[in-house]
């Protein structure tokens, strides 16, 4: 990937399944990477045709037609319950796949998809795109080189308010479309991925509690959670607490991660992604995104000079370009694969188990 353009070597022809916000975000990233927008499919022919015209795809197809075409890359941006079937069909048609999270609605199904991608020799990637903020890579580099010391504690939160009121509706609120977990599978998975990616450690056990604030939305019973709080233990001995909510007034996309080591703490806030707070006992630092002073891993993702802000779409662009580069045979560090998607599903299953039992749940490494 070129640091200036975000373009990928040998950009592929792609098919897009879905026409909502995430499909638009994927499309912008694909276009930036130089991909050919070959085909798009949606829930109805009319919606697909409208999306093709708006987003610049060459043609609108039915989902089965798009999957059968065997395009080099398929992006799956459809409701959660459909991920398993669509992704499996795309892999079996010979396509590489970028599938929105959750990769599947159970850990067992997510593991199946990861295994199938490996067996087919296909790239499977999941958009844990917060990994692609340069200052996240800077935090990771400080921990990996030992500058932060041994990890003692982690704390994090991911807070939103878009489902605050009872009249706020979305297909994710019921298990039929979204799966058994909503808030945690939707945004908690990002937080857990960042905890493990940045710390280089694994969550081994956890205890969780959840709340469903509105029993009904739009006259329909709600059977997924609005908020989750959990305590975690890490393999290396660290402990932590995480809070996830989609009913936090005023919080639009409040993803925050702080990791304390024996020498220093690092804190990243997604809504202020141009800086990283580094806390020390004697003094603290506020590191700005400046490619001239960052680690090599962070500087690679600094596509603009210091003082020219980068944000969410820039992170998404870099992720998609890296996924395309992997498929072209290049090497890229830190690309979130189907294995990472399966890992998030394993943690989600452990959260649901703990909520049901009221006790600690082990997080499997299988």
XYZ file of C-alpha atoms in Angstrom:
366
model
C 0.000 0.000 0.000
C 1.320 3.416 -0.866
C 1.393 5.709 2.215
C 0.264 8.587 0.018
C -2.604 7.027 -1.909
C -3.759 3.937 -0.043
C -3.812 2.090 -3.383
C -3.284 -1.654 -3.514
C -1.059 -3.621 -5.901
C -3.082 -5.359 -8.608
C -6.464 -3.976 -7.434
C -9.231 -6.554 -7.918
C -12.718 -6.554 -9.369
C -15.183 -6.713 -6.506
C -18.768 -7.584 -5.757
C -20.686 -5.918 -2.943
C -23.456 -7.651 -0.998
C -25.528 -4.997 0.743
C -26.384 -1.345 0.109
C -26.459 0.310 3.531
C -23.992 2.493 5.417
C -21.301 -0.171 5.664
C -21.568 -1.030 1.963
C -21.015 2.651 1.156
C -18.000 2.755 3.482
C -16.526 -0.388 1.903
C -17.143 1.049 -1.560
C -15.260 4.274 -0.809
C -12.335 2.210 0.458
C -12.427 -0.117 -2.556
C -12.477 2.823 -4.963
C -9.538 4.440 -3.154
C -7.612 1.169 -3.479
C -8.252 1.195 -7.224
C -10.704 -1.708 -7.339
C -13.106 -2.220 -10.229
C -16.671 -1.968 -8.914
C -18.078 -4.866 -10.890
C -21.421 -5.690 -9.259
C -23.655 -5.001 -6.289
C -26.592 -6.948 -4.847
C -29.131 -6.002 -2.211
C -32.400 -7.124 -0.644
C -34.473 -6.192 -3.717
C -33.655 -5.610 -7.398
C -34.839 -2.007 -7.065
C -32.562 -1.304 -4.107
C -29.625 -2.926 -5.899
C -30.214 -0.880 -9.060
C -30.428 2.346 -7.053
C -27.211 1.515 -5.160
C -25.392 0.632 -8.380
C -26.275 4.025 -9.839
C -25.388 5.945 -6.687
C -22.142 4.146 -5.870
C -20.833 3.546 -9.386
C -21.115 -0.229 -9.796
C -21.210 -1.580 -13.324
C -24.277 -3.717 -12.732
C -26.874 -4.759 -10.182
C -27.344 -8.494 -9.643
C -29.305 -10.825 -7.408
C -27.188 -12.120 -4.495
C -26.971 -15.642 -5.924
C -25.865 -14.289 -9.300
C -23.160 -12.164 -7.723
C -21.863 -15.040 -5.612
C -21.818 -17.430 -8.564
C -19.787 -14.986 -10.664
C -16.586 -15.925 -8.816
C -15.321 -12.350 -8.638
C -11.830 -11.974 -7.154
C -13.222 -10.263 -4.027
C -16.675 -10.217 -2.430
C -17.596 -7.815 0.378
C -20.382 -9.080 2.660
C -22.249 -6.149 4.266
C -25.608 -7.761 5.003
C -27.489 -8.595 8.248
C -25.542 -10.818 10.617
C -27.566 -13.996 10.153
C -26.738 -14.040 6.442
C -22.951 -13.837 6.865
C -22.382 -17.580 7.165
C -24.251 -18.562 4.006
C -23.036 -15.711 1.823
C -19.414 -16.008 2.918
C -19.358 -19.759 2.470
C -20.845 -19.448 -1.029
C -18.302 -16.780 -1.984
C -15.378 -18.896 -0.780
C -16.645 -21.939 -2.648
C -16.950 -19.871 -5.821
C -13.269 -18.997 -5.510
C -13.551 -15.444 -4.152
C -11.562 -13.780 -1.421
C -13.950 -12.278 1.146
C -14.186 -9.259 3.380
C -17.092 -9.954 5.751
C -18.507 -7.459 8.192
C -18.414 -8.392 11.844
C -19.628 -10.444 13.481
C -18.164 -13.011 11.103
C -20.944 -15.347 12.253
C -23.486 -15.390 15.072
C -21.823 -18.298 16.914
C -18.211 -19.169 17.579
C -18.644 -22.598 15.992
C -19.855 -21.100 12.703
C -17.122 -18.454 12.717
C -14.477 -21.130 13.216
C -15.952 -23.093 10.313
C -15.589 -20.088 8.016
C -12.013 -19.453 9.146
C -11.125 -23.090 8.514
C -12.819 -23.066 5.112
C -10.929 -19.938 4.025
C -7.618 -21.513 5.051
C -8.422 -24.773 3.276
C -9.388 -22.924 0.100
C -6.284 -20.723 0.173
C -8.492 -17.626 0.160
C -8.049 -14.385 2.084
C -10.805 -13.829 4.615
C -10.756 -10.459 6.408
C -13.007 -8.802 9.000
C -13.119 -4.982 9.341
C -11.675 -4.443 12.793
C -10.540 -1.177 11.283
C -9.644 0.651 14.492
C -6.388 -1.296 14.255
C -5.612 1.003 11.337
C -5.428 4.261 13.241
C -1.719 5.119 13.292
C -1.804 5.930 17.011
C -3.227 2.479 17.769
C -0.200 0.997 16.010
C 2.020 3.337 18.019
C 0.510 2.068 21.284
C 0.974 -1.513 20.114
C 4.598 -0.865 19.177
C 5.386 0.636 22.582
C 4.006 -2.431 24.331
C 5.658 -4.905 21.933
C 9.103 -3.331 22.380
C 8.796 -3.357 26.166
C 8.722 0.409 26.516
C 5.443 0.217 28.448
C 6.593 -2.670 30.628
C 4.516 -5.645 31.710
C 0.782 -5.107 31.243
C -0.934 -4.696 34.610
C -4.437 -3.468 33.793
C -6.673 -2.706 30.829
C -9.763 -0.533 30.803
C -11.985 0.264 27.893
C -15.365 1.469 26.817
C -17.353 1.658 23.631
C -20.368 3.908 24.079
C -23.036 4.994 21.581
C -26.522 6.507 21.898
C -28.209 5.655 18.590
C -30.553 3.137 20.273
C -31.243 5.231 23.369
C -35.008 5.628 22.949
C -37.708 2.984 22.697
C -38.738 4.254 19.267
C -35.224 3.687 17.893
C -35.435 0.607 15.704
C -32.951 -1.476 13.735
C -32.765 -5.006 12.343
C -30.011 -5.788 14.879
C -32.319 -5.646 17.917
C -33.798 -9.122 17.404
C -31.978 -12.443 17.272
C -33.728 -13.363 14.004
C -31.545 -10.963 11.998
C -28.790 -9.900 14.339
C -28.013 -13.047 16.291
C -28.070 -13.684 20.060
C -25.859 -10.700 20.938
C -26.295 -7.141 19.710
C -24.317 -4.491 21.617
C -21.386 -6.760 22.378
C -21.221 -8.550 19.013
C -21.672 -5.250 17.170
C -19.279 -2.913 18.991
C -17.870 -4.859 21.945
C -16.111 -7.082 19.429
C -14.114 -4.032 18.262
C -13.102 -3.261 21.841
C -12.021 -6.828 22.590
C -10.073 -6.990 19.341
C -8.219 -3.795 20.281
C -7.457 -5.057 23.795
C -5.809 -8.208 22.447
C -4.207 -6.600 19.375
C -2.634 -3.684 21.238
C -1.630 -5.566 24.397
C -0.372 -8.652 22.558
C -2.135 -10.684 25.252
C -5.285 -12.817 25.359
C -8.383 -12.731 27.519
C -8.556 -16.087 29.306
C -11.676 -15.698 31.448
C -14.371 -13.139 32.128
C -17.492 -12.386 34.085
C -20.229 -10.284 32.504
C -23.611 -8.747 33.119
C -25.955 -7.183 30.597
C -29.083 -5.060 30.446
C -31.903 -4.691 27.935
C -33.307 -1.248 28.652
C -36.288 -1.376 26.280
C -38.314 -4.577 26.267
C -40.013 -3.433 23.051
C -39.065 -1.284 20.113
C -41.708 -0.268 17.632
C -44.143 -2.806 19.076
C -41.673 -5.664 18.630
C -40.152 -7.579 21.553
C -36.406 -7.031 21.991
C -34.337 -10.084 22.873
C -30.802 -8.669 22.640
C -28.809 -6.527 25.051
C -28.408 -2.745 25.089
C -25.383 -2.702 27.406
C -22.738 -5.077 28.763
C -20.208 -4.684 31.574
C -17.445 -7.209 32.119
C -14.314 -7.938 34.094
C -11.521 -9.791 32.296
C -8.331 -11.664 33.147
C -5.428 -11.853 30.697
C -3.035 -14.725 30.098
C -0.081 -12.587 31.174
C -1.616 -11.787 34.556
C -3.268 -8.473 33.752
C -6.833 -7.678 34.749
C -9.346 -5.257 33.329
C -12.848 -3.887 32.978
C -14.822 -3.131 29.812
C -18.137 -1.322 29.283
C -20.200 -1.460 26.109
C -23.446 0.449 25.553
C -25.678 1.604 22.733
C -27.831 3.658 25.137
C -25.303 6.214 26.482
C -26.710 9.733 25.872
C -24.356 11.998 23.980
C -21.874 9.292 23.050
C -21.761 8.830 19.287
C -18.795 6.514 18.826
C -16.926 6.697 22.113
C -14.310 3.966 21.814
C -11.553 4.357 24.430
C -8.763 1.976 25.412
C -6.230 2.485 28.200
C -3.522 -0.038 29.047
C -1.301 0.383 32.102
C 2.114 -1.264 32.235
C 4.809 -1.295 34.876
C 6.579 1.684 33.234
C 3.859 3.694 31.529
C 0.223 3.794 30.440
C -1.099 4.356 26.932
C -4.570 5.712 26.148
C -6.254 5.950 22.749
C -9.596 7.670 22.091
C -11.181 6.943 18.720
C -13.016 10.263 18.574
C -9.654 12.013 18.993
C -7.498 9.670 16.891
C -4.645 12.058 16.105
C -2.990 11.666 19.492
C -1.913 9.066 22.033
C -1.626 9.834 25.742
C 1.393 8.267 27.403
C 1.264 8.420 31.198
C 4.312 8.111 33.434
C 4.737 8.552 37.168
C 6.978 11.578 36.877
C 5.458 13.165 33.789
C 3.113 12.401 30.921
C 3.347 12.837 27.160
C 0.841 13.635 24.448
C 2.099 12.125 21.196
C 0.736 13.592 17.955
C 0.384 11.701 14.705
C 3.590 12.729 13.002
C 5.102 10.205 10.578
C 8.565 11.675 11.227
C 8.491 10.686 14.902
C 6.312 7.546 15.029
C 7.325 3.896 14.916
C 7.617 2.375 11.450
C 4.347 0.451 11.912
C 2.445 3.639 12.759
C 4.190 5.809 10.165
C 3.183 3.401 7.369
C -0.441 4.263 8.054
C 0.101 8.009 8.330
C -1.159 8.832 4.852
C -1.165 12.594 5.417
C 1.454 14.947 6.862
C 1.216 15.904 10.518
C -1.494 18.480 11.179
C -3.783 17.135 8.436
C -6.293 14.996 10.375
C -6.999 11.387 9.504
C -10.065 9.518 10.680
C -12.356 6.517 10.376
C -12.595 6.368 6.578
C -8.818 6.643 6.286
C -8.477 3.651 8.622
C -11.041 1.740 6.577
C -9.247 2.583 3.336
C -5.960 1.266 4.706
C -7.597 -1.963 5.896
C -9.200 -2.707 2.522
C -5.992 -1.920 0.646
C -4.081 -4.280 2.949
C -6.616 -7.075 2.423
C -6.311 -6.680 -1.355
C -2.511 -6.669 -1.036
C -2.567 -9.950 0.911
C -4.633 -11.544 -1.843
C -2.053 -10.318 -4.381
C 0.674 -12.151 -2.479
C 2.164 -9.224 -0.570
C 2.921 -9.189 3.154
C 1.007 -6.869 5.471
C 1.210 -6.712 9.256
C -1.837 -6.736 11.487
C -4.572 -7.475 8.947
C -7.641 -8.744 10.862
C -8.474 -12.111 9.320
C -11.265 -14.639 9.727
C -9.228 -16.102 12.584
C -9.607 -12.761 14.369
C -13.309 -12.729 13.513
C -13.632 -16.201 15.019
C -11.732 -15.063 18.104
C -14.208 -12.214 18.635
C -17.075 -14.692 18.306
C -15.447 -16.939 20.932
C -15.268 -14.024 23.378
C -18.880 -13.085 22.567
C -20.012 -16.637 23.313
C -18.172 -16.479 26.649
C -19.926 -13.198 27.483
C -23.323 -14.743 26.742
C -22.443 -17.825 28.813
C -21.405 -15.668 31.776
C -24.572 -13.582 31.560
C -26.678 -16.763 31.570
C -24.814 -18.428 34.451
C -24.055 -15.351 36.539
C -20.471 -16.586 36.984
C -17.058 -16.640 35.384
C -16.668 -18.114 31.906
C -13.500 -19.494 30.347
C -12.491 -18.092 26.955
C -11.480 -21.018 24.784
C -8.310 -20.964 22.676
C -9.480 -23.824 20.415
